[in-house]
CSV table of C-alpha atoms and ligand atoms in Angstrom, one decimal:
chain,number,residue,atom,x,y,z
A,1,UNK,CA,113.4,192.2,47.5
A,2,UNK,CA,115.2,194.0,44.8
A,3,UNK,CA,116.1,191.2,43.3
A,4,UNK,CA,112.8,189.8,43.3
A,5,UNK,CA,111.8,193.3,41.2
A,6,UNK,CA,114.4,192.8,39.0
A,7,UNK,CA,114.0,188.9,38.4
A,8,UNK,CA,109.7,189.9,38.0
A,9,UNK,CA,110.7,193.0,35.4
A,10,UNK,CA,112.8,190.3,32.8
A,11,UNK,CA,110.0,187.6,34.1
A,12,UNK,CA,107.9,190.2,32.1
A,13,UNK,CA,110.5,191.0,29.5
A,14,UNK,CA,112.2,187.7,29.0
A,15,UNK,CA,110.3,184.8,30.4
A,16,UNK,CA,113.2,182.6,31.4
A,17,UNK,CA,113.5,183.3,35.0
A,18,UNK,CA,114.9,180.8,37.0
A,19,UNK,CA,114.2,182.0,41.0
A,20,UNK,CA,117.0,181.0,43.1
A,21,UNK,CA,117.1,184.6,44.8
A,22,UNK,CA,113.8,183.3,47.4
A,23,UNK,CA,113.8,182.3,51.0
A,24,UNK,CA,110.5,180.0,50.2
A,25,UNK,CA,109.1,177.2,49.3
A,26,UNK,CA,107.8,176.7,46.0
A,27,UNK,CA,105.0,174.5,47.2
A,28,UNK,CA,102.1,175.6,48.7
A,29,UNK,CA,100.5,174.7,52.2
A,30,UNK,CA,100.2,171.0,52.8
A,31,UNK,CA,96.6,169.6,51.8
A,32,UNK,CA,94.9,168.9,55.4
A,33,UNK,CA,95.6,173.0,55.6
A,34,UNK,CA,94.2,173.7,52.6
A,35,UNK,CA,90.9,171.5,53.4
A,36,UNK,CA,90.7,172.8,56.8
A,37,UNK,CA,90.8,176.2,54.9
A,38,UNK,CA,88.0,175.5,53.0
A,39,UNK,CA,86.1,174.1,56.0
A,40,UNK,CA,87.0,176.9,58.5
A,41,UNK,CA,85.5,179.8,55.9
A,42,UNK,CA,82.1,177.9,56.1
A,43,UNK,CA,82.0,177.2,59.8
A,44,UNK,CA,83.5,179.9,61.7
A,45,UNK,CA,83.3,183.5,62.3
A,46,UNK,CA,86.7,184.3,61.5
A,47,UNK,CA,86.5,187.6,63.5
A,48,UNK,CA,89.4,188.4,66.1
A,49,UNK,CA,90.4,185.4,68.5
A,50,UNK,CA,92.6,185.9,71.6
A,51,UNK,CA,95.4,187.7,71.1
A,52,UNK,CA,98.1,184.8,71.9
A,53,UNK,CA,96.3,182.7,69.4
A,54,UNK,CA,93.1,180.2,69.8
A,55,UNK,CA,93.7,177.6,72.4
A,56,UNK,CA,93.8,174.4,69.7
A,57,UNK,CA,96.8,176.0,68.0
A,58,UNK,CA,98.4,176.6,71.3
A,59,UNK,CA,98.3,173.2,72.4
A,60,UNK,CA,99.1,171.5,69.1
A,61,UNK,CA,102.2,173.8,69.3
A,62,UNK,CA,103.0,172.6,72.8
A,63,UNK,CA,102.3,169.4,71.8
A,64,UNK,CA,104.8,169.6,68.6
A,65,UNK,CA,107.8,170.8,70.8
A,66,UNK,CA,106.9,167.9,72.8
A,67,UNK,CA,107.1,165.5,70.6
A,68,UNK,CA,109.8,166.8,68.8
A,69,UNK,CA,112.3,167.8,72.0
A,70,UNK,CA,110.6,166.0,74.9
A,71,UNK,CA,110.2,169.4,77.2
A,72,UNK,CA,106.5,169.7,78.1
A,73,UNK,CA,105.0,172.9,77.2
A,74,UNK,CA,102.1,174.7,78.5
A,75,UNK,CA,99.6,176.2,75.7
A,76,UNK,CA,99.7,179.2,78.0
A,77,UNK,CA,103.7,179.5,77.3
A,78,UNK,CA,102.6,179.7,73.5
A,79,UNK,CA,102.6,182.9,71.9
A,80,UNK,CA,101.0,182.9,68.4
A,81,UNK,CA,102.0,185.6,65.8
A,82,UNK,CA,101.8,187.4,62.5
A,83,UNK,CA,105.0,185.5,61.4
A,84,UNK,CA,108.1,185.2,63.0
A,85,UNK,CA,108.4,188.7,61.9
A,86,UNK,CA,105.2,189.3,64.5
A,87,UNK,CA,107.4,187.5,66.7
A,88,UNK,CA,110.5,189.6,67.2
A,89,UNK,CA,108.9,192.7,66.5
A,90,UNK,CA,106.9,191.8,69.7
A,91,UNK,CA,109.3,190.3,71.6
A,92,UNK,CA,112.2,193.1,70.9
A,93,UNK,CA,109.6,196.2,72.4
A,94,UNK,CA,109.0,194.2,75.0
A,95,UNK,CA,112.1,192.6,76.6
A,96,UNK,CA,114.6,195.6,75.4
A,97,UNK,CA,114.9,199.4,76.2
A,98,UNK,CA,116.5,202.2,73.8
A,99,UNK,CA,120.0,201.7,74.1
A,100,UNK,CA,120.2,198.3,75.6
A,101,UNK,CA,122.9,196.2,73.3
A,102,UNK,CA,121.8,193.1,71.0
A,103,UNK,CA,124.3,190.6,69.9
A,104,UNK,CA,123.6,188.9,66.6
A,105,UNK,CA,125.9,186.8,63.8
A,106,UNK,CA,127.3,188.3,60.6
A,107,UNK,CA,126.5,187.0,58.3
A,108,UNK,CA,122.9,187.0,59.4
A,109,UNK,CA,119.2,187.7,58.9
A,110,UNK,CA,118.4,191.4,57.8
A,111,UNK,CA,115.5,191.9,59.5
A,112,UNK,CA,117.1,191.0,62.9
A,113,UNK,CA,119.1,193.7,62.9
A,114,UNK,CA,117.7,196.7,60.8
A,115,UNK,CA,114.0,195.9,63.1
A,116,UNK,CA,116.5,196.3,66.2
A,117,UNK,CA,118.1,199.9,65.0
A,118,UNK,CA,114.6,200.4,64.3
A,119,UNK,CA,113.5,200.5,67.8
A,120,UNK,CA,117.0,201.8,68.8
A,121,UNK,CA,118.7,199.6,70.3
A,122,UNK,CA,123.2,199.1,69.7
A,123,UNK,CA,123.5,196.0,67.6
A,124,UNK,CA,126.8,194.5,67.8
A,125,UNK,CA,127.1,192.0,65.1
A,126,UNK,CA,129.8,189.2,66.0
A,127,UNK,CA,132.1,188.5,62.9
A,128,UNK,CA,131.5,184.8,62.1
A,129,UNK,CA,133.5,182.9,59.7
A,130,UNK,CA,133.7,179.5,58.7
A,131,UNK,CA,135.8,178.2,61.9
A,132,UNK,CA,133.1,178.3,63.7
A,133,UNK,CA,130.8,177.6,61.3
A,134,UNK,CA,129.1,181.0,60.6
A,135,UNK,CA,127.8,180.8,64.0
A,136,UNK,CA,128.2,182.9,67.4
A,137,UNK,CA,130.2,181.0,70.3
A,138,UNK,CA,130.8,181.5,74.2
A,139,UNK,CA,134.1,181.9,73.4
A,140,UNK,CA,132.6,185.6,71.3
A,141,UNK,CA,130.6,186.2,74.0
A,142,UNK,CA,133.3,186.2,76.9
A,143,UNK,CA,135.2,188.4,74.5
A,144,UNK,CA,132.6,191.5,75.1
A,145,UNK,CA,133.2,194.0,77.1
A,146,UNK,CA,130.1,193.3,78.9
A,147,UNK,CA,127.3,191.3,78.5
A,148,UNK,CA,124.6,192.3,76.1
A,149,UNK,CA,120.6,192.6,77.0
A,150,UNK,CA,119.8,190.3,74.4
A,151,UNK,CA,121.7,187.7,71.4
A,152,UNK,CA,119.9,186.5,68.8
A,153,UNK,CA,120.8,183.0,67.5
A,154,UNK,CA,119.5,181.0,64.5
A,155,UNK,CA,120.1,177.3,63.3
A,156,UNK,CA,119.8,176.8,60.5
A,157,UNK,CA,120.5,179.9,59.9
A,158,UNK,CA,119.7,182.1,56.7
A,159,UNK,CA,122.0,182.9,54.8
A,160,UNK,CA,124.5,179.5,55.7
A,161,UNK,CA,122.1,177.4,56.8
A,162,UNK,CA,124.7,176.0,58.8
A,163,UNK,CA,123.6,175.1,62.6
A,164,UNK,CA,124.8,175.0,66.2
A,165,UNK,CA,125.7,172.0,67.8
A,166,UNK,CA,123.2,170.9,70.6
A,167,UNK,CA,126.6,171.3,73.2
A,168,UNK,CA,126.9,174.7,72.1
A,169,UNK,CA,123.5,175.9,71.9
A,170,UNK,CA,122.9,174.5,75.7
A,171,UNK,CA,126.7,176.4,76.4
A,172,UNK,CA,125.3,179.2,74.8
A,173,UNK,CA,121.7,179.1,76.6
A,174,UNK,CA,123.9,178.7,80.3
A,175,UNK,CA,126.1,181.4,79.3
A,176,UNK,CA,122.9,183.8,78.9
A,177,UNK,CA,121.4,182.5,81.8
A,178,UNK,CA,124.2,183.3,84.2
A,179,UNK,CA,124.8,186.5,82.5
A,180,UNK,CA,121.5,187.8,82.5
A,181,UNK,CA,121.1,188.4,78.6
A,182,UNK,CA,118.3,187.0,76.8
A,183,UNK,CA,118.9,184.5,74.5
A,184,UNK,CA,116.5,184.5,71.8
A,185,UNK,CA,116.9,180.9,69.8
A,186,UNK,CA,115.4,181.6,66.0
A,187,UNK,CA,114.3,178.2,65.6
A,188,UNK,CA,112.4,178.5,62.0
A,189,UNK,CA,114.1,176.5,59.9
A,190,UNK,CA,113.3,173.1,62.2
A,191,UNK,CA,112.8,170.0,59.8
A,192,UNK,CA,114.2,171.0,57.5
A,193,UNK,CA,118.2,169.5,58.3
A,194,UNK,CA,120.6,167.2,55.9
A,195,UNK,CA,122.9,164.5,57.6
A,196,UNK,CA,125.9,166.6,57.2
A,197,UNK,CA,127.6,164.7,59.8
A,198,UNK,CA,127.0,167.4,62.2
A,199,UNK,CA,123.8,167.9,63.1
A,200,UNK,CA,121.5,166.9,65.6
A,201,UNK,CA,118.6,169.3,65.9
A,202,UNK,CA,118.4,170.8,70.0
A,203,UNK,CA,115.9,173.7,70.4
A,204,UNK,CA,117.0,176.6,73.7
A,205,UNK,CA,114.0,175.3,75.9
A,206,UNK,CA,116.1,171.9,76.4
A,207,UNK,CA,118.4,174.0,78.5
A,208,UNK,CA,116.8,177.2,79.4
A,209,UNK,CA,113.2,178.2,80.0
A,210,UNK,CA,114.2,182.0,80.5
A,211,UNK,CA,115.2,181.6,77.0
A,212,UNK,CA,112.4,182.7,74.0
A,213,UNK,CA,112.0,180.0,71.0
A,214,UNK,CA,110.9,181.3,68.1
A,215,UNK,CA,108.7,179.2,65.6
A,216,UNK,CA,106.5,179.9,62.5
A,217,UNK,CA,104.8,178.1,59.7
A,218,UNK,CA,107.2,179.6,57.0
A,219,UNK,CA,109.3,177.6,56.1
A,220,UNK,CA,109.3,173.7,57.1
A,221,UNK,CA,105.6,173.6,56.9
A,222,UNK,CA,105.7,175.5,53.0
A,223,UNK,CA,102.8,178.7,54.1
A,224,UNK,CA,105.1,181.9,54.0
A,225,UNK,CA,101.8,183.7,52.9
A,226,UNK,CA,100.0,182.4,55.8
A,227,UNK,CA,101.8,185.1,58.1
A,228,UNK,CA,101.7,182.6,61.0
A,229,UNK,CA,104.7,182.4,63.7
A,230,UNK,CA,105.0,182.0,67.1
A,231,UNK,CA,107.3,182.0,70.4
A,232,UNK,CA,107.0,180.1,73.7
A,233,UNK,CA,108.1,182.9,75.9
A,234,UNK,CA,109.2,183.0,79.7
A,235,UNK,CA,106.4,183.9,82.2
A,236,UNK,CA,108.1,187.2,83.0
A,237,UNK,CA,107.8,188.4,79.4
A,238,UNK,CA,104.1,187.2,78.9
A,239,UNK,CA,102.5,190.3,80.5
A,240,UNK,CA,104.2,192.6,78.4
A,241,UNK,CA,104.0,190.7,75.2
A,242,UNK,CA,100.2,190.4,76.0
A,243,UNK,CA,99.9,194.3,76.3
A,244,UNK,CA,101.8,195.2,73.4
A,245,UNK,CA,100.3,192.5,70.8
A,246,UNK,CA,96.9,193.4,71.8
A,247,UNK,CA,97.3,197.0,70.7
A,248,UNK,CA,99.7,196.4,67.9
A,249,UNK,CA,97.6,193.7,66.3
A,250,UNK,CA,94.8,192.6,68.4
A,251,UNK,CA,95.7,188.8,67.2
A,252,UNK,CA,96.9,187.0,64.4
A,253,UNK,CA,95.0,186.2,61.3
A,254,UNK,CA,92.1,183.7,62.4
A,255,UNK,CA,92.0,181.9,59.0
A,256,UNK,CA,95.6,181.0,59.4
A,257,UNK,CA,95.2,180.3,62.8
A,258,UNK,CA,92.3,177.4,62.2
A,259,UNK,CA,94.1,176.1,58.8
A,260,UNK,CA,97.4,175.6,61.2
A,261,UNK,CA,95.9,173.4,63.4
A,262,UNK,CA,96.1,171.0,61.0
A,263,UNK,CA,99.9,171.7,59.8
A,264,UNK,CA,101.4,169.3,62.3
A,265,UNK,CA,99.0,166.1,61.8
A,266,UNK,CA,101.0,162.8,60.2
A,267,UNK,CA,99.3,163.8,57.1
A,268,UNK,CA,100.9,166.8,56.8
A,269,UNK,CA,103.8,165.7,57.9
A,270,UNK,CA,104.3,162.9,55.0
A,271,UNK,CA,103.7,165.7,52.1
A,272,UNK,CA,106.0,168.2,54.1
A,273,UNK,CA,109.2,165.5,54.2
A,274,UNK,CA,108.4,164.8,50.6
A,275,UNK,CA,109.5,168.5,50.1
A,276,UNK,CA,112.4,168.0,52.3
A,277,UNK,CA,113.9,164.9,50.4
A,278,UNK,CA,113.2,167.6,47.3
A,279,UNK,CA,115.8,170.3,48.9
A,280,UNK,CA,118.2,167.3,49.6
A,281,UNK,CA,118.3,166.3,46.1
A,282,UNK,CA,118.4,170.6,44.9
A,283,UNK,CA,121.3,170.8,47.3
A,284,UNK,CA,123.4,168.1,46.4
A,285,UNK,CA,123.3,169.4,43.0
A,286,UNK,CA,124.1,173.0,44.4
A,287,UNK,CA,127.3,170.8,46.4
A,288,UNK,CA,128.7,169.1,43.5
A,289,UNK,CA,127.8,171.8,40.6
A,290,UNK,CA,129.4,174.8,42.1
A,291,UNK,CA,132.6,173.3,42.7
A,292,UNK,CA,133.0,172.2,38.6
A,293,UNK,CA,131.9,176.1,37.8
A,294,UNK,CA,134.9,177.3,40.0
A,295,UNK,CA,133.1,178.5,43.2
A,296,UNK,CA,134.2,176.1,45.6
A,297,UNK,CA,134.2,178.0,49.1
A,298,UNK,CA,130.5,176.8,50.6
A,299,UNK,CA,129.3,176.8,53.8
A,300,UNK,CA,128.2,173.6,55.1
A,301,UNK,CA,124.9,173.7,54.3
A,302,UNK,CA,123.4,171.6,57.2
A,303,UNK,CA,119.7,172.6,57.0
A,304,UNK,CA,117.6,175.5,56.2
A,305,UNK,CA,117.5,175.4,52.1
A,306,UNK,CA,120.6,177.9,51.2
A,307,UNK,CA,123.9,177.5,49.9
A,308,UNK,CA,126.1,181.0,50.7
A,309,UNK,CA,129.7,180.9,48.5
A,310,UNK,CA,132.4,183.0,48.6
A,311,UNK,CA,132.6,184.4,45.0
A,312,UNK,CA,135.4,186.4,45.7
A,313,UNK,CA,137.5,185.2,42.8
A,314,UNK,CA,134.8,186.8,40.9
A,315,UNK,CA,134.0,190.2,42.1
A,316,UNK,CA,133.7,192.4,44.8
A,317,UNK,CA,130.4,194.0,44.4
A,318,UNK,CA,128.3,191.1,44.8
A,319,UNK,CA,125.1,193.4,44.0
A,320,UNK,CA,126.6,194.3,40.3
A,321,UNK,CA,127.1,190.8,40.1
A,322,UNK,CA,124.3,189.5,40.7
A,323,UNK,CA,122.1,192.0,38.6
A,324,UNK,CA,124.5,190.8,35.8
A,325,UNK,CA,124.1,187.3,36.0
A,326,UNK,CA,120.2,188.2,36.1
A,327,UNK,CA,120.7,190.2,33.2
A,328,UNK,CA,122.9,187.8,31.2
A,329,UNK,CA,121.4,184.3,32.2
A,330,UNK,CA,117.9,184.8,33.9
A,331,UNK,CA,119.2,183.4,37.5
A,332,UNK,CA,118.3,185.2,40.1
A,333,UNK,CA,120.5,185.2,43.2
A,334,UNK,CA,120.7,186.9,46.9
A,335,UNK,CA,123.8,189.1,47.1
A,336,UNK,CA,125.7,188.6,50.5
A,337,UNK,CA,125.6,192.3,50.9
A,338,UNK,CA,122.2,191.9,52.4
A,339,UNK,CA,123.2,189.7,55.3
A,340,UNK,CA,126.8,190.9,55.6
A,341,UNK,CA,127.8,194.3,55.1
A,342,UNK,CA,131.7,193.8,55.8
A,343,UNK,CA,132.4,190.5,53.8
A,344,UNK,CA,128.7,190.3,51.8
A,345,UNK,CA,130.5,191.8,49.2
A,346,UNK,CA,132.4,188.4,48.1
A,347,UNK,CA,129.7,186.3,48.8
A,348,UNK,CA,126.2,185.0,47.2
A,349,UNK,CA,123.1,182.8,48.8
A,350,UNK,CA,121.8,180.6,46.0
A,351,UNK,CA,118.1,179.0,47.5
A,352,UNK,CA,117.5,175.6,46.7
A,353,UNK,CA,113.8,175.7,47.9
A,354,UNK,CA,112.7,175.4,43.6
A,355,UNK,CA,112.2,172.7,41.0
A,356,UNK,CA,115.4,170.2,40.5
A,357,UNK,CA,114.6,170.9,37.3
A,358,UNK,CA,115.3,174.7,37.8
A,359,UNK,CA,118.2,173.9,39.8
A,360,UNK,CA,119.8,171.7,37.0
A,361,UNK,CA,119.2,174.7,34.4
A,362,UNK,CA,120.8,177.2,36.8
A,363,UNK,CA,123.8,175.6,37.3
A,364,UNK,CA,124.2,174.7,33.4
A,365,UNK,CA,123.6,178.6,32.8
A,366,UNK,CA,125.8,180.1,35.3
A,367,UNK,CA,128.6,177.5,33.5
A,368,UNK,CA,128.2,179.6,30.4
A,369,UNK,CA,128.1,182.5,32.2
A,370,UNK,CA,131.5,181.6,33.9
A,371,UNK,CA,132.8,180.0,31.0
A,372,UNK,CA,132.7,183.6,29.1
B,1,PLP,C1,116.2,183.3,59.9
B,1,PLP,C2,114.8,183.9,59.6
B,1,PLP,N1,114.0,184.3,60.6
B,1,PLP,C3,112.8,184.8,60.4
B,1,PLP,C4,112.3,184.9,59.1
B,1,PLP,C5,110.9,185.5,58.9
B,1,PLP,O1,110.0,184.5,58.6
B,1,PLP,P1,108.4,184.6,58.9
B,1,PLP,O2,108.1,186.0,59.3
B,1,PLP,O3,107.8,184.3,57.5
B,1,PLP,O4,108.1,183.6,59.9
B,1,PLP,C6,113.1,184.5,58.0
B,1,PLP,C7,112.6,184.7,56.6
B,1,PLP,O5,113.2,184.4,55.7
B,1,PLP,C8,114.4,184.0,58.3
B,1,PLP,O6,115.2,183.6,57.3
């Protein structure tokens, strides 16, 4: 978010900005959603709806984890919410006390973490490097000294994008189960994968219904602003979830909610894989580019639309860096810092979410950059 500031300040100043700093999409909702939009504002009442979300939304989302992993979902097992955001901010008051220990990955997303001290809980962040593909394994997990209330996974994750394999997601989701910990499988980044050679997408509920899947409109379906997530949550959670998200935000935004339903039609779907072959194209760029400009050390970028890069050659302070590069060539970037604050310091996350055409520029202004 700092960056953003800084990159909107010489947006202001400058005018050259090329935004490579943003976990987003630079499209905007797919059209059915925007006609349904349109429609919805003349024809309903918008006021509050239930507070897991209207019924049609929850059975087109059980309906899309049908058809997309072939377990059956209930619309009652659907939990809509303000974002993913809504999501685990729900779904961390209600499953976990003060106290109770969290694992998640470093690298990882921020707001795992910092919403987690928040509501005091111990986070223990598992060190993950490339060898195991930024990601957490059972192998980490055996290594505690006990097991934790609750791990957090995500593939693709933010800020690799690298994923788990379907073997080790279902090893990870058994290991939980027998353990007693709740696995929590951030699953936001679905559709949008790359054939890396590795992948193979597997959601948690193919192994463990005690599990919680977490879902949202963010990013795959291109409506961050929508503020539209949700989670299909174990019956033993439900009760508690219900309680909580009725007095924390009575439900999630009805215009969203109604526009949604029509996120996940073939329609949509076309328009939304056209932006997909878009971040295939940025990314390949990103893979071949960086290497010619010296930074060679990527994670395999197997979905999600980042590419995080050991810059280590080049500084230590990845923050200084990266308010230099904004300052010298109009690129902004995501220091590592944010999602790792023992390495993060030696890394970057360039998102490949833009224009080609901004892609293409960045990568010929960081060579002058580097070249100096
Ligand atoms: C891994 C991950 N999870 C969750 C979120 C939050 O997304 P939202 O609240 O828009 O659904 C983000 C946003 O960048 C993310 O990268």
């Amino acid at each position: 978010m700092d960056v953003w500031k800084a990159a909107a300040q010489r947006a202001r100043t400058h005018g050259d900005v090329l935004v490579l700093a943003a976990g987003q999409p630079s499209t905007p909702a797919p059209v059915p959603v925007l006609r349904a939009t349109e429609a919805a504002i003349a024809s309903e009442l918008l006021g509050y709806t239930e507070t897991f979300g209207i019924l049609p939304l929850r059975e087109v989302i059980a309906e899309h984890h049908t058809a997309t992993y072939g377990y059956s979902v209930d619309p009652d097992e659907v939990v809509v919410t303000t974002g993913s955001s809504g999501a685990f901010s729900l779904l961390f008051l209600a499953a976990f006390d003060p106290g109770d220990t969290v694992v998640v990955a470093r690298p990882g997303y921020p707001a795992y973490r910092n919403t987690l001290t928040a509501l005091g809980c111990r986070v223990v962040e598992l060190d993950c490097g490339a060898e195991t593909r930024f990601q957490p394994t059972v192998a980490m997990l055996d290594a505690l000294p006990e097991p934790p209330a609750g791990l957090v996974v995500a593939s693709p994750a933010n800020p690799t994008g690298t994923m788990i394999a379907p073997a080790e997601l279902a090893a990870l989701a058994r290991w939980c189960d027998a353990h007693g910990t709740l696995l929590i499988s951030d699953e936001i980044y679905h559709g949008i994968t790359y054939d890396s050679g590795h992948t193979g997408t597997s959601s948690a509920w193919e192994t463990s219904r005690e599990s919680v899947v977490i879902g949202s409109v963010s990013k795959y379906f291109s409506m961050t602003g929508w503020r539209l997530g949700w989670m299909l949550a174990p019956s033993g959670l439900r009760p508690a979830l219900q309680r909580l998200a009725s007095n924390l935000t009575v439900c999630p935004p009805a215009i969203s909610q109604y526009a949604a339903l029509y996120a996940f039609g073939a329609e949509a779907k076309a328009e939304l894989d056209g932006h997909v072959r878009r971040y295939a194209v940025n990314r390949q760029l990103l893979l071949d580019g960086l290497p010619k400009l010296g930074i060679t050390e990527l994670a395999p970028a197997d979905g999600a639309f980042y590419a995080y890069a050991n810059i280590g050659h080049l500084t230590d302070d990845a923050r200084t860096w990266c308010a230099d590069v904004l300052a010298n060539t109009g690129v902004a970037l995501a220091p590592g810092i944010d999602f790792d604050t023992v390495h993060g310091n030696r890394t970057v996350r360039f998102s490949f979410a833009g224009a080609t055409a901004d892609i293409e520029e960045a990568l010929v202004r960081l060579g002058h950059y580097l070249a100096v």
